């Protein structure tokens, strides 16, 4: 224990002496007889232009190392999206954002923020939202987004349902301004949602049938395996009896 304390005291004494002599950060000139223990910032910066390159250093480097070059700079992000964004020419196809909003009223602030900050929303030509749940009491002015024009179609009573539904499309002004909106009477059909539901139910039934077939096949395989095991056991018992 005393050895550790003595070593610690010696270190403290040495550091206090060095700190007292070189606390101001100044260094002795290079011609001084005493070896400098600390170097100031100004003196180190003065050595910047004094260094001379050694001519024989580059000759020692092999040619195959000198000719090797990196294919691209380090730190660049990869991926298909980054490559497409770095292209100078625009793509022929428009960029579209399609989403199931489920009540667009409480998401308009987030949408406006994304069009200002997010690159994908800023460069999108169309933003299509289904299940907006908007009704006639919600005016178009409240659903506006800067740089986009709003075209929407709410669910009406003629569809046979009162809640849910609705489609809203945001068209970018810099991409397209010459467009035509058809009448709601030609677009809205009372049989349309029911036809969709019937197709969905048919697909769902088909999936159930496939699952049932798979289960039956598994059961048959298990039954066959059990029968084979029983036959093997019977054969073994017969052999034992004969022996």
PDB file of C-alpha atoms in Angstrom:
ATOM      1  CA  UNK A   1       0.000   0.000   0.000  1.00  0.00           C
ATOM      2  CA  UNK A   2       2.816   2.423   0.888  1.00  0.00           C
ATOM      3  CA  UNK A   3       4.495   1.743  -2.473  1.00  0.00           C
ATOM      4  CA  UNK A   4       1.368   2.771  -4.385  1.00  0.00           C
ATOM      5  CA  UNK A   5       1.033   5.967  -2.329  1.00  0.00           C
ATOM      6  CA  UNK A   6       4.699   6.871  -2.882  1.00  0.00           C
ATOM      7  CA  UNK A   7       4.438   6.344  -6.647  1.00  0.00           C
ATOM      8  CA  UNK A   8       1.314   8.491  -6.765  1.00  0.00           C
ATOM      9  CA  UNK A   9       3.046  11.317  -4.854  1.00  0.00           C
ATOM     10  CA  UNK A  10       6.055  11.234  -7.201  1.00  0.00           C
ATOM     11  CA  UNK A  11       3.766  11.557 -10.229  1.00  0.00           C
ATOM     12  CA  UNK A  12       1.970  14.509  -8.649  1.00  0.00           C
ATOM     13  CA  UNK A  13       5.275  16.291  -7.917  1.00  0.00           C
ATOM     14  CA  UNK A  14       6.545  15.817 -11.499  1.00  0.00           C
ATOM     15  CA  UNK A  15       3.308  17.050 -13.070  1.00  0.00           C
ATOM     16  CA  UNK A  16       3.236  20.118 -10.806  1.00  0.00           C
ATOM     17  CA  UNK A  17       6.810  21.046 -11.797  1.00  0.00           C
ATOM     18  CA  UNK A  18       6.096  20.656 -15.525  1.00  0.00           C
ATOM     19  CA  UNK A  19       2.865  22.614 -15.233  1.00  0.00           C
ATOM     20  CA  UNK A  20       4.599  25.455 -13.405  1.00  0.00           C
ATOM     21  CA  UNK A  21       7.296  25.775 -16.093  1.00  0.00           C
ATOM     22  CA  UNK A  22       5.132  25.403 -19.219  1.00  0.00           C
ATOM     23  CA  UNK A  23       1.691  26.548 -18.154  1.00  0.00           C
ATOM     24  CA  UNK A  24       1.786  29.556 -20.485  1.00  0.00           C
ATOM     25  CA  UNK A  25       2.114  27.286 -23.565  1.00  0.00           C
ATOM     26  CA  UNK A  26       5.312  28.934 -24.857  1.00  0.00           C
ATOM     27  CA  UNK A  27       8.136  26.750 -26.176  1.00  0.00           C
ATOM     28  CA  UNK A  28      11.859  27.211 -26.323  1.00  0.00           C
ATOM     29  CA  UNK A  29      13.383  27.980 -29.720  1.00  0.00           C
ATOM     30  CA  UNK A  30      14.946  25.044 -31.609  1.00  0.00           C
ATOM     31  CA  UNK A  31      18.481  26.424 -31.100  1.00  0.00           C
ATOM     32  CA  UNK A  32      18.230  26.243 -27.319  1.00  0.00           C
ATOM     33  CA  UNK A  33      20.539  23.723 -25.610  1.00  0.00           C
ATOM     34  CA  UNK A  34      17.801  22.382 -23.364  1.00  0.00           C
ATOM     35  CA  UNK A  35      15.401  19.912 -24.973  1.00  0.00           C
ATOM     36  CA  UNK A  36      11.884  21.424 -25.109  1.00  0.00           C
ATOM     37  CA  UNK A  37       9.258  19.390 -23.307  1.00  0.00           C
ATOM     38  CA  UNK A  38       6.224  21.318 -24.568  1.00  0.00           C
ATOM     39  CA  UNK A  39       5.479  22.960 -27.903  1.00  0.00           C
ATOM     40  CA  UNK A  40       3.252  25.951 -28.394  1.00  0.00           C
ATOM     41  CA  UNK A  41       0.681  26.291 -31.139  1.00  0.00           C
ATOM     42  CA  UNK A  42       2.527  29.091 -32.959  1.00  0.00           C
ATOM     43  CA  UNK A  43       5.797  27.170 -33.021  1.00  0.00           C
ATOM     44  CA  UNK A  44       4.111  24.043 -34.404  1.00  0.00           C
ATOM     45  CA  UNK A  45       2.361  26.069 -37.110  1.00  0.00           C
ATOM     46  CA  UNK A  46       5.692  27.625 -38.103  1.00  0.00           C
ATOM     47  CA  UNK A  47       6.963  24.156 -39.081  1.00  0.00           C
ATOM     48  CA  UNK A  48       4.238  23.805 -41.690  1.00  0.00           C
ATOM     49  CA  UNK A  49       6.201  25.333 -44.586  1.00  0.00           C
ATOM     50  CA  UNK A  50       9.660  24.105 -43.524  1.00  0.00           C
ATOM     51  CA  UNK A  51       9.088  20.442 -44.321  1.00  0.00           C
ATOM     52  CA  UNK A  52      10.761  19.276 -47.560  1.00  0.00           C
ATOM     53  CA  UNK A  53       9.467  16.218 -49.477  1.00  0.00           C
ATOM     54  CA  UNK A  54      11.822  13.288 -49.953  1.00  0.00           C
ATOM     55  CA  UNK A  55      12.256  12.538 -53.680  1.00  0.00           C
ATOM     56  CA  UNK A  56      13.108   8.855 -53.186  1.00  0.00           C
ATOM     57  CA  UNK A  57       9.860   8.057 -51.376  1.00  0.00           C
ATOM     58  CA  UNK A  58       7.631   7.957 -54.472  1.00  0.00           C
ATOM     59  CA  UNK A  59      10.136   5.815 -56.363  1.00  0.00           C
ATOM     60  CA  UNK A  60       9.838   3.090 -53.734  1.00  0.00           C
ATOM     61  CA  UNK A  61       6.050   2.770 -54.249  1.00  0.00           C
ATOM     62  CA  UNK A  62       5.260  -0.086 -56.710  1.00  0.00           C
ATOM     63  CA  UNK A  63       3.539   0.726 -59.993  1.00  0.00           C
ATOM     64  CA  UNK A  64       0.538  -1.552 -59.418  1.00  0.00           C
ATOM     65  CA  UNK A  65      -0.277   0.303 -56.194  1.00  0.00           C
ATOM     66  CA  UNK A  66       0.161   3.683 -57.825  1.00  0.00           C
ATOM     67  CA  UNK A  67      -2.159   2.777 -60.730  1.00  0.00           C
ATOM     68  CA  UNK A  68      -4.899   1.412 -58.491  1.00  0.00           C
ATOM     69  CA  UNK A  69      -7.823   3.809 -58.095  1.00  0.00           C
ATOM     70  CA  UNK A  70     -10.979   3.558 -56.115  1.00  0.00           C
ATOM     71  CA  UNK A  71     -14.076   3.002 -58.275  1.00  0.00           C
ATOM     72  CA  UNK A  72     -16.011   5.675 -56.399  1.00  0.00           C
ATOM     73  CA  UNK A  73     -15.674   7.964 -53.428  1.00  0.00           C
ATOM     74  CA  UNK A  74     -16.185   6.544 -50.000  1.00  0.00           C
ATOM     75  CA  UNK A  75     -19.285   7.599 -48.128  1.00  0.00           C
ATOM     76  CA  UNK A  76     -21.694   7.678 -51.056  1.00  0.00           C
ATOM     77  CA  UNK A  77     -25.062   6.062 -50.527  1.00  0.00           C
ATOM     78  CA  UNK A  78     -25.916   3.149 -52.783  1.00  0.00           C
ATOM     79  CA  UNK A  79     -29.146   1.643 -53.994  1.00  0.00           C
ATOM     80  CA  UNK A  80     -31.538   1.957 -56.915  1.00  0.00           C
ATOM     81  CA  UNK A  81     -33.405   4.941 -55.449  1.00  0.00           C
ATOM     82  CA  UNK A  82     -30.209   6.939 -54.943  1.00  0.00           C
ATOM     83  CA  UNK A  83     -29.064   6.154 -58.478  1.00  0.00           C
ATOM     84  CA  UNK A  84     -32.364   7.313 -59.948  1.00  0.00           C
ATOM     85  CA  UNK A  85     -32.252  10.537 -57.919  1.00  0.00           C
ATOM     86  CA  UNK A  86     -28.742  11.335 -59.159  1.00  0.00           C
ATOM     87  CA  UNK A  87     -29.839  11.138 -62.799  1.00  0.00           C
ATOM     88  CA  UNK A  88     -29.976  14.446 -64.618  1.00  0.00           C
ATOM     89  CA  UNK A  89     -32.954  13.540 -66.828  1.00  0.00           C
ATOM     90  CA  UNK A  90     -36.379  13.011 -65.345  1.00  0.00           C
ATOM     91  CA  UNK A  91     -38.093   9.655 -65.582  1.00  0.00           C
ATOM     92  CA  UNK A  92     -40.883   9.298 -68.154  1.00  0.00           C
ATOM     93  CA  UNK A  93     -43.248   7.704 -65.630  1.00  0.00           C
ATOM     94  CA  UNK A  94     -44.817   9.885 -62.913  1.00  0.00           C
ATOM     95  CA  UNK A  95     -44.109   9.163 -59.274  1.00  0.00           C
ATOM     96  CA  UNK A  96     -47.312   8.255 -57.414  1.00  0.00           C
ATOM     97  CA  UNK A  97     -48.017   7.878 -53.701  1.00  0.00           C
ATOM     98  CA  UNK A  98     -50.984   5.625 -52.991  1.00  0.00           C
ATOM     99  CA  UNK A  99     -52.250   5.154 -49.449  1.00  0.00           C
ATOM    100  CA  UNK A 100     -55.256   4.043 -47.420  1.00  0.00           C
ATOM    101  CA  UNK A 101     -55.745   7.093 -45.196  1.00  0.00           C
ATOM    102  CA  UNK A 102     -58.615   5.958 -42.946  1.00  0.00           C
ATOM    103  CA  UNK A 103     -59.851   9.460 -42.084  1.00  0.00           C
ATOM    104  CA  UNK A 104     -57.871  12.161 -43.880  1.00  0.00           C
ATOM    105  CA  UNK A 105     -59.089  14.932 -41.566  1.00  0.00           C
ATOM    106  CA  UNK A 106     -56.614  14.235 -38.773  1.00  0.00           C
ATOM    107  CA  UNK A 107     -53.714  13.593 -41.180  1.00  0.00           C
ATOM    108  CA  UNK A 108     -53.713  16.787 -43.258  1.00  0.00           C
ATOM    109  CA  UNK A 109     -51.139  18.535 -41.041  1.00  0.00           C
ATOM    110  CA  UNK A 110     -48.783  15.589 -41.352  1.00  0.00           C
ATOM    111  CA  UNK A 111     -49.303  15.541 -45.124  1.00  0.00           C
ATOM    112  CA  UNK A 112     -48.466  19.250 -45.441  1.00  0.00           C
ATOM    113  CA  UNK A 113     -45.327  18.745 -43.352  1.00  0.00           C
ATOM    114  CA  UNK A 114     -44.202  15.829 -45.526  1.00  0.00           C
ATOM    115  CA  UNK A 115     -44.607  17.907 -48.701  1.00  0.00           C
ATOM    116  CA  UNK A 116     -42.201  20.474 -47.236  1.00  0.00           C
ATOM    117  CA  UNK A 117     -39.590  18.154 -45.703  1.00  0.00           C
ATOM    118  CA  UNK A 118     -39.719  14.708 -47.332  1.00  0.00           C
ATOM    119  CA  UNK A 119     -38.101  14.386 -50.768  1.00  0.00           C
ATOM    120  CA  UNK A 120     -40.479  11.639 -51.931  1.00  0.00           C
ATOM    121  CA  UNK A 121     -43.542  13.778 -51.251  1.00  0.00           C
ATOM    122  CA  UNK A 122     -41.990  16.887 -52.821  1.00  0.00           C
ATOM    123  CA  UNK A 123     -41.160  15.088 -56.082  1.00  0.00           C
ATOM    124  CA  UNK A 124     -44.407  13.095 -56.309  1.00  0.00           C
ATOM    125  CA  UNK A 125     -46.718  13.910 -59.222  1.00  0.00           C
ATOM    126  CA  UNK A 126     -49.841  12.316 -57.753  1.00  0.00           C
ATOM    127  CA  UNK A 127     -50.925  11.552 -54.209  1.00  0.00           C
ATOM    128  CA  UNK A 128     -53.960   9.275 -54.078  1.00  0.00           C
ATOM    129  CA  UNK A 129     -55.743   8.536 -50.804  1.00  0.00           C
ATOM    130  CA  UNK A 130     -58.616   6.118 -50.325  1.00  0.00           C
ATOM    131  CA  UNK A 131     -60.951   5.835 -47.325  1.00  0.00           C
ATOM    132  CA  UNK A 132     -60.821   9.579 -46.681  1.00  0.00           C
ATOM    133  CA  UNK A 133     -64.094   9.495 -44.705  1.00  0.00           C
ATOM    134  CA  UNK A 134     -64.820  13.067 -45.818  1.00  0.00           C
ATOM    135  CA  UNK A 135     -68.353  14.377 -46.209  1.00  0.00           C
ATOM    136  CA  UNK A 136     -70.092  17.419 -47.681  1.00  0.00           C
ATOM    137  CA  UNK A 137     -69.673  19.415 -44.453  1.00  0.00           C
ATOM    138  CA  UNK A 138     -65.875  19.429 -44.955  1.00  0.00           C
ATOM    139  CA  UNK A 139     -64.997  22.115 -47.581  1.00  0.00           C
ATOM    140  CA  UNK A 140     -62.273  21.713 -50.211  1.00  0.00           C
ATOM    141  CA  UNK A 141     -60.385  24.745 -48.884  1.00  0.00           C
ATOM    142  CA  UNK A 142     -59.486  22.913 -45.664  1.00  0.00           C
ATOM    143  CA  UNK A 143     -58.070  19.975 -47.626  1.00  0.00           C
ATOM    144  CA  UNK A 144     -55.711  22.070 -49.762  1.00  0.00           C
ATOM    145  CA  UNK A 145     -51.951  21.421 -49.835  1.00  0.00           C
ATOM    146  CA  UNK A 146     -49.473  24.004 -51.111  1.00  0.00           C
ATOM    147  CA  UNK A 147     -48.278  23.175 -54.643  1.00  0.00           C
ATOM    148  CA  UNK A 148     -51.072  20.654 -55.260  1.00  0.00           C
ATOM    149  CA  UNK A 149     -54.657  20.830 -56.475  1.00  0.00           C
ATOM    150  CA  UNK A 150     -57.259  18.767 -54.697  1.00  0.00           C
ATOM    151  CA  UNK A 151     -59.820  16.569 -56.501  1.00  0.00           C
ATOM    152  CA  UNK A 152     -62.010  14.451 -54.266  1.00  0.00           C
ATOM    153  CA  UNK A 153     -65.062  12.216 -54.424  1.00  0.00           C
ATOM    154  CA  UNK A 154     -66.956  11.522 -51.209  1.00  0.00           C
ATOM    155  CA  UNK A 155     -69.268   8.610 -50.565  1.00  0.00           C
ATOM    156  CA  UNK A 156     -72.900   9.514 -51.179  1.00  0.00           C
ATOM    157  CA  UNK A 157     -76.167   8.016 -50.015  1.00  0.00           C
ATOM    158  CA  UNK A 158     -76.780   6.429 -53.424  1.00  0.00           C
ATOM    159  CA  UNK A 159     -74.026   3.903 -52.708  1.00  0.00           C
ATOM    160  CA  UNK A 160     -76.115   2.367 -49.924  1.00  0.00           C
ATOM    161  CA  UNK A 161     -73.617   3.240 -47.173  1.00  0.00           C
ATOM    162  CA  UNK A 162     -73.371   6.320 -44.976  1.00  0.00           C
ATOM    163  CA  UNK A 163     -69.951   5.994 -43.333  1.00  0.00           C
ATOM    164  CA  UNK A 164     -66.458   5.461 -44.667  1.00  0.00           C
ATOM    165  CA  UNK A 165     -65.332   5.506 -48.277  1.00  0.00           C
ATOM    166  CA  UNK A 166     -64.175   8.467 -50.299  1.00  0.00           C
ATOM    167  CA  UNK A 167     -61.238   9.117 -52.622  1.00  0.00           C
ATOM    168  CA  UNK A 168     -58.979  12.183 -52.726  1.00  0.00           C
ATOM    169  CA  UNK A 169     -56.328  12.929 -55.372  1.00  0.00           C
ATOM    170  CA  UNK A 170     -53.650  15.639 -55.059  1.00  0.00           C
ATOM    171  CA  UNK A 171     -52.215  16.672 -58.451  1.00  0.00           C
ATOM    172  CA  UNK A 172     -48.953  18.591 -58.520  1.00  0.00           C
ATOM    173  CA  UNK A 173     -49.275  21.978 -60.231  1.00  0.00           C
ATOM    174  CA  UNK A 174     -45.803  21.884 -61.800  1.00  0.00           C
ATOM    175  CA  UNK A 175     -46.518  18.470 -63.347  1.00  0.00           C
ATOM    176  CA  UNK A 176     -50.020  18.851 -64.807  1.00  0.00           C
ATOM    177  CA  UNK A 177     -52.683  21.546 -64.923  1.00  0.00           C
ATOM    178  CA  UNK A 178     -54.659  20.388 -67.982  1.00  0.00           C
ATOM    179  CA  UNK A 179     -56.954  17.691 -66.645  1.00  0.00           C
ATOM    180  CA  UNK A 180     -60.688  16.914 -66.800  1.00  0.00           C
ATOM    181  CA  UNK A 181     -62.868  15.662 -63.947  1.00  0.00           C
ATOM    182  CA  UNK A 182     -65.908  13.604 -64.939  1.00  0.00           C
ATOM    183  CA  UNK A 183     -69.293  14.016 -63.297  1.00  0.00           C
ATOM    184  CA  UNK A 184     -69.853  12.241 -60.044  1.00  0.00           C
ATOM    185  CA  UNK A 185     -72.958  10.549 -61.441  1.00  0.00           C
ATOM    186  CA  UNK A 186     -70.897   8.689 -64.045  1.00  0.00           C
ATOM    187  CA  UNK A 187     -68.257   7.649 -61.521  1.00  0.00           C
ATOM    188  CA  UNK A 188     -70.463   6.664 -58.587  1.00  0.00           C
ATOM    189  CA  UNK A 189     -72.441   3.446 -58.930  1.00  0.00           C
ATOM    190  CA  UNK A 190     -74.461   1.750 -56.209  1.00  0.00           C
ATOM    191  CA  UNK A 191     -73.472  -1.728 -57.453  1.00  0.00           C
ATOM    192  CA  UNK A 192     -69.739  -0.978 -57.576  1.00  0.00           C
ATOM    193  CA  UNK A 193     -68.835  -1.519 -53.892  1.00  0.00           C
ATOM    194  CA  UNK A 194     -70.962  -4.679 -53.745  1.00  0.00           C
ATOM    195  CA  UNK A 195     -69.203  -6.130 -56.797  1.00  0.00           C
ATOM    196  CA  UNK A 196     -65.849  -5.519 -55.126  1.00  0.00           C
ATOM    197  CA  UNK A 197     -66.955  -7.254 -51.956  1.00  0.00           C
ATOM    198  CA  UNK A 198     -68.278 -10.242 -53.932  1.00  0.00           C
ATOM    199  CA  UNK A 199     -64.938 -10.665 -55.730  1.00  0.00           C
ATOM    200  CA  UNK A 200     -63.092 -10.448 -52.427  1.00  0.00           C
ATOM    201  CA  UNK A 201     -65.330 -13.063 -50.827  1.00  0.00           C
ATOM    202  CA  UNK A 202     -64.886 -15.422 -53.780  1.00  0.00           C
ATOM    203  CA  UNK A 203     -61.120 -15.178 -53.501  1.00  0.00           C
ATOM    204  CA  UNK A 204     -61.342 -15.753 -49.789  1.00  0.00           C
ATOM    205  CA  UNK A 205     -63.442 -18.901 -50.292  1.00  0.00           C
ATOM    206  CA  UNK A 206     -60.941 -20.251 -52.810  1.00  0.00           C
ATOM    207  CA  UNK A 207     -58.157 -19.791 -50.304  1.00  0.00           C
ATOM    208  CA  UNK A 208     -60.166 -21.672 -47.697  1.00  0.00           C
ATOM    209  CA  UNK A 209     -60.709 -24.552 -50.123  1.00  0.00           C
ATOM    210  CA  UNK A 210     -56.984 -24.751 -50.795  1.00  0.00           C
ATOM    211  CA  UNK A 211     -56.272 -24.872 -47.080  1.00  0.00           C
ATOM    212  CA  UNK A 212     -58.814 -27.672 -46.605  1.00  0.00           C
ATOM    213  CA  UNK A 213     -57.215 -29.692 -49.408  1.00  0.00           C
ATOM    214  CA  UNK A 214     -53.786 -29.311 -47.828  1.00  0.00           C
ATOM    215  CA  UNK A 215     -55.124 -30.456 -44.460  1.00  0.00           C
ATOM    216  CA  UNK A 216     -56.745 -33.515 -46.047  1.00  0.00           C
ATOM    217  CA  UNK A 217     -53.489 -34.441 -47.792  1.00  0.00           C
ATOM    218  CA  UNK A 218     -51.578 -34.163 -44.522  1.00  0.00           C
ATOM    219  CA  UNK A 219     -54.117 -36.371 -42.754  1.00  0.00           C
ATOM    220  CA  UNK A 220     -53.878 -39.011 -45.491  1.00  0.00           C
ATOM    221  CA  UNK A 221     -50.089 -39.035 -45.269  1.00  0.00           C
ATOM    222  CA  UNK A 222     -50.222 -39.456 -41.499  1.00  0.00           C
ATOM    223  CA  UNK A 223     -52.722 -42.310 -41.817  1.00  0.00           C
ATOM    224  CA  UNK A 224     -50.524 -44.077 -44.388  1.00  0.00           C
ATOM    225  CA  UNK A 225     -47.496 -43.771 -42.116  1.00  0.00           C
ATOM    226  CA  UNK A 226     -49.450 -45.204 -39.192  1.00  0.00           C
ATOM    227  CA  UNK A 227     -50.629 -48.161 -41.300  1.00  0.00           C
ATOM    228  CA  UNK A 228     -47.066 -48.892 -42.430  1.00  0.00           C
ATOM    229  CA  UNK A 229     -45.831 -48.830 -38.834  1.00  0.00           C
ATOM    230  CA  UNK A 230     -48.595 -51.215 -37.750  1.00  0.00           C
ATOM    231  CA  UNK A 231     -47.740 -53.636 -40.570  1.00  0.00           C
ATOM    232  CA  UNK A 232     -44.069 -53.595 -39.607  1.00  0.00           C
ATOM    233  CA  UNK A 233     -44.917 -54.303 -35.969  1.00  0.00           C
ATOM    234  CA  UNK A 234     -47.150 -57.246 -36.959  1.00  0.00           C
ATOM    235  CA  UNK A 235     -44.393 -58.720 -39.139  1.00  0.00           C
ATOM    236  CA  UNK A 236     -41.887 -58.443 -36.297  1.00  0.00           C
ATOM    237  CA  UNK A 237     -44.280 -60.168 -33.884  1.00  0.00           C
ATOM    238  CA  UNK A 238     -44.852 -63.027 -36.360  1.00  0.00           C
ATOM    239  CA  UNK A 239     -41.100 -63.510 -36.808  1.00  0.00           C
ATOM    240  CA  UNK A 240     -40.600 -63.644 -33.031  1.00  0.00           C
ATOM    241  CA  UNK A 241     -43.369 -66.252 -32.645  1.00  0.00           C
ATOM    242  CA  UNK A 242     -41.878 -68.437 -35.396  1.00  0.00           C
ATOM    243  CA  UNK A 243     -38.444 -68.223 -33.847  1.00  0.00           C
TER     244      UNK A 243
END
